[in-house]
PDB file of C-alpha atoms in Angstrom:
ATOM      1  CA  UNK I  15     -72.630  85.889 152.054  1.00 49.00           C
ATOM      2  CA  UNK I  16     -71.765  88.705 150.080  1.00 60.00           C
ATOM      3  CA  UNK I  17     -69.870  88.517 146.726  1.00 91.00           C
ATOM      4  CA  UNK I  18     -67.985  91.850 147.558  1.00 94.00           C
ATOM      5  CA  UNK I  19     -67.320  94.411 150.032  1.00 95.00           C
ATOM      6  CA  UNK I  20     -66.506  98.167 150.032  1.00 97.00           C
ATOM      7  CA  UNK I  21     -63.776  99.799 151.859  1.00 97.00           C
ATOM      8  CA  UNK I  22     -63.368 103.347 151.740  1.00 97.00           C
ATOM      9  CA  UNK I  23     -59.473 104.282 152.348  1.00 97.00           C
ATOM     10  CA  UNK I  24     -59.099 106.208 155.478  1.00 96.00           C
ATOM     11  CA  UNK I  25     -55.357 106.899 154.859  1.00 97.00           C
ATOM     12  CA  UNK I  26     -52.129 105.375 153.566  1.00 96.00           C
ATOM     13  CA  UNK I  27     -49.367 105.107 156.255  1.00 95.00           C
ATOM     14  CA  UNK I  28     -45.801 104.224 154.230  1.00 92.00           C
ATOM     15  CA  UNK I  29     -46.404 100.771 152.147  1.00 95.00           C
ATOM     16  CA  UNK I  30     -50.002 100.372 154.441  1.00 97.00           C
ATOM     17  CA  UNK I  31     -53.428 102.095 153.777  1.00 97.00           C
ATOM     18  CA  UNK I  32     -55.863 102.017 156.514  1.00 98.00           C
ATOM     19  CA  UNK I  33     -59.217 100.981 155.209  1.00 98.00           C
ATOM     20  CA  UNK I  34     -62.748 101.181 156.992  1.00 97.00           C
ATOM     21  CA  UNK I  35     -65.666  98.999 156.136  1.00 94.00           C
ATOM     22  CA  UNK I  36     -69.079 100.048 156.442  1.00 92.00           C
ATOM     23  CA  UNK I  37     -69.551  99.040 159.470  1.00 94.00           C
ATOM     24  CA  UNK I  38     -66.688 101.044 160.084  1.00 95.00           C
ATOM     25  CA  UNK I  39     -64.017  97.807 161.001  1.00 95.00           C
ATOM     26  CA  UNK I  40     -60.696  98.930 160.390  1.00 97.00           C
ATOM     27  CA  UNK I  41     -58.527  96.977 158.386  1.00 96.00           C
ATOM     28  CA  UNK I  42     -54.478  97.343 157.223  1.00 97.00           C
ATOM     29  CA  UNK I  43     -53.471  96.365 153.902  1.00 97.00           C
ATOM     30  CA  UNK I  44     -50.389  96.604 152.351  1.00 97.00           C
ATOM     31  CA  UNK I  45     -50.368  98.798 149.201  1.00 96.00           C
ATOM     32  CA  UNK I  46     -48.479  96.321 147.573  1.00 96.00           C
ATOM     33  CA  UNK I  47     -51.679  93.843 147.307  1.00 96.00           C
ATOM     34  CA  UNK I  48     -53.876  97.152 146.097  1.00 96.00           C
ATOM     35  CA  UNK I  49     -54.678  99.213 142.942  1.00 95.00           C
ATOM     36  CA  UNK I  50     -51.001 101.552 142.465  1.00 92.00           C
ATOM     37  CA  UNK I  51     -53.419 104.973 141.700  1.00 94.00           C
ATOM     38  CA  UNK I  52     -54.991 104.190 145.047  1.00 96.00           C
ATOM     39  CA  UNK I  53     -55.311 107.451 147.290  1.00 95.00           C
ATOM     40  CA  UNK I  54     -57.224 108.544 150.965  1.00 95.00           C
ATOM     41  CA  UNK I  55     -60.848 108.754 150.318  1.00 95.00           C
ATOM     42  CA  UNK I  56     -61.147 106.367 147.281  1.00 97.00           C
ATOM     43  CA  UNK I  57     -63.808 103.567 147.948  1.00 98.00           C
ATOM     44  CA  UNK I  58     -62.958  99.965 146.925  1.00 97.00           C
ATOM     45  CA  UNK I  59     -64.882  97.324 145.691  1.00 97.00           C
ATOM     46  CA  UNK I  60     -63.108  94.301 147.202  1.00 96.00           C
ATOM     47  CA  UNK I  61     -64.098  90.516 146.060  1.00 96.00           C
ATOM     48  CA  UNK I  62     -65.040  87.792 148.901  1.00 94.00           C
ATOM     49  CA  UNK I  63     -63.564  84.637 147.741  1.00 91.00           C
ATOM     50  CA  UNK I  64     -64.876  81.123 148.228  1.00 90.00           C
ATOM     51  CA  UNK I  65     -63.368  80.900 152.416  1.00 91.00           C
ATOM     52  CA  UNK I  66     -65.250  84.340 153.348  1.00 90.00           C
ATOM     53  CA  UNK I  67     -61.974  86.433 152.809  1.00 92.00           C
ATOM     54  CA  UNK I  68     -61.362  89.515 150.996  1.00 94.00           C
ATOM     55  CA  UNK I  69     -59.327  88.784 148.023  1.00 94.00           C
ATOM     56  CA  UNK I  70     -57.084  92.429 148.324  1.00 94.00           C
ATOM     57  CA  UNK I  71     -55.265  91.283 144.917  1.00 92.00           C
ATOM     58  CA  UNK I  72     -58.969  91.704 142.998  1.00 94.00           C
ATOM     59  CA  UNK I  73     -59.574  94.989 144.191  1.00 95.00           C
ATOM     60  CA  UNK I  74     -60.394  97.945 142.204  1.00 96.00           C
ATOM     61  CA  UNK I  75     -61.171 101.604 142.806  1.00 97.00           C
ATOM     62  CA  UNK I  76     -65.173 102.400 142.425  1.00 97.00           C
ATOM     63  CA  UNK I  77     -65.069 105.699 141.294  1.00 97.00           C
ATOM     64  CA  UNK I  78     -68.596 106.646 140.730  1.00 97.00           C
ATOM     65  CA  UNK I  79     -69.033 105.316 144.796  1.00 96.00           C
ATOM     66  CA  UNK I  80     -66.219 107.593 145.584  1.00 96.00           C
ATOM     67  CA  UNK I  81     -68.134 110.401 144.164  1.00 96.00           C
ATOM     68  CA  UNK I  82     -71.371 109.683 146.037  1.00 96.00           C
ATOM     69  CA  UNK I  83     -69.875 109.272 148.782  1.00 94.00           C
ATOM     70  CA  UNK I  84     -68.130 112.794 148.661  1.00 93.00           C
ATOM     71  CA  UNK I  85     -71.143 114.270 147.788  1.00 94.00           C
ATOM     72  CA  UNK I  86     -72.327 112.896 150.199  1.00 93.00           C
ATOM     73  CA  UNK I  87     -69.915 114.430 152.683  1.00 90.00           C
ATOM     74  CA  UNK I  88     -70.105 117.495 151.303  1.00 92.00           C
ATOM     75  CA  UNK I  89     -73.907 117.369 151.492  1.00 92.00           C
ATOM     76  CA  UNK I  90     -73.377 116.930 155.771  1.00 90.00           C
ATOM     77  CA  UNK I  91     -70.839 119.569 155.872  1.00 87.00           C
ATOM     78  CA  UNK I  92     -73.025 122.157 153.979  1.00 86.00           C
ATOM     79  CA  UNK I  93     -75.920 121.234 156.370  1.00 87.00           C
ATOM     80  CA  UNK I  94     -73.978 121.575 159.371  1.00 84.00           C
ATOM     81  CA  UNK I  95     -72.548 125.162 157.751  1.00 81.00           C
ATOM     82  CA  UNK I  96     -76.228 126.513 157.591  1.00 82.00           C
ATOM     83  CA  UNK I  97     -77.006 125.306 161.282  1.00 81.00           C
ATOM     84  CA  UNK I  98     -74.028 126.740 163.203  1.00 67.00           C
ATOM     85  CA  UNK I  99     -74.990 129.820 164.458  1.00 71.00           C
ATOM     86  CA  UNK I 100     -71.495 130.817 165.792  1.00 71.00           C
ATOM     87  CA  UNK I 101     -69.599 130.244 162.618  1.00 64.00           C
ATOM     88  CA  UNK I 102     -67.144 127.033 164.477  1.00 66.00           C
ATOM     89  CA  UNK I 103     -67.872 124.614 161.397  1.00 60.00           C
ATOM     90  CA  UNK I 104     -65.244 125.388 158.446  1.00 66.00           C
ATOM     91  CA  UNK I 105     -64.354 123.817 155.276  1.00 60.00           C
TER      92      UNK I 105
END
């Protein structure tokens, strides 16, 4: 079993953000049990503790991750840019 497990943060609704795993399982958590500088599209690193379970009060914000990853993205988006020959795909 895995030690830890990444959740990027899909949005924050109120006191809730909506995170997605990679395997892109939805999961609500509320902000009161996360990191306070927490925004949409930071990645956390979330510890599994001894039952299996994320433990949300260990988390922490992976900032290099969240910089691959939107690199990443951005990556796609250029890609997809260069291949659309009608001009639909925008920034």
């Amino acid at each position: 079993m895995a030690s830890e497990q990444l959740y990027a943060v899909d949005r924050i609704q109120q006191r809730t953000a909506v995170l997605v795993d990679d395997d892109e399982h939805h999961v609500l958590v509320p902000m009161s049990r996360l990191p306070r500088e927490l925004k949409a599209g930071h990645v956390l690193r979330i510890p599994i503790n001894e039952a299996g379970t994320p433990d949300w009060g260990r988390a922490w914000i992976d900032e290099e991750e969240t910089r691959h990853r939107k690199e990443q993205g951005r990556k796609v988006l250029e890609e997809l840019q260069n291949r659309d020959p009608g001009g639909d795909i925008e920034t």
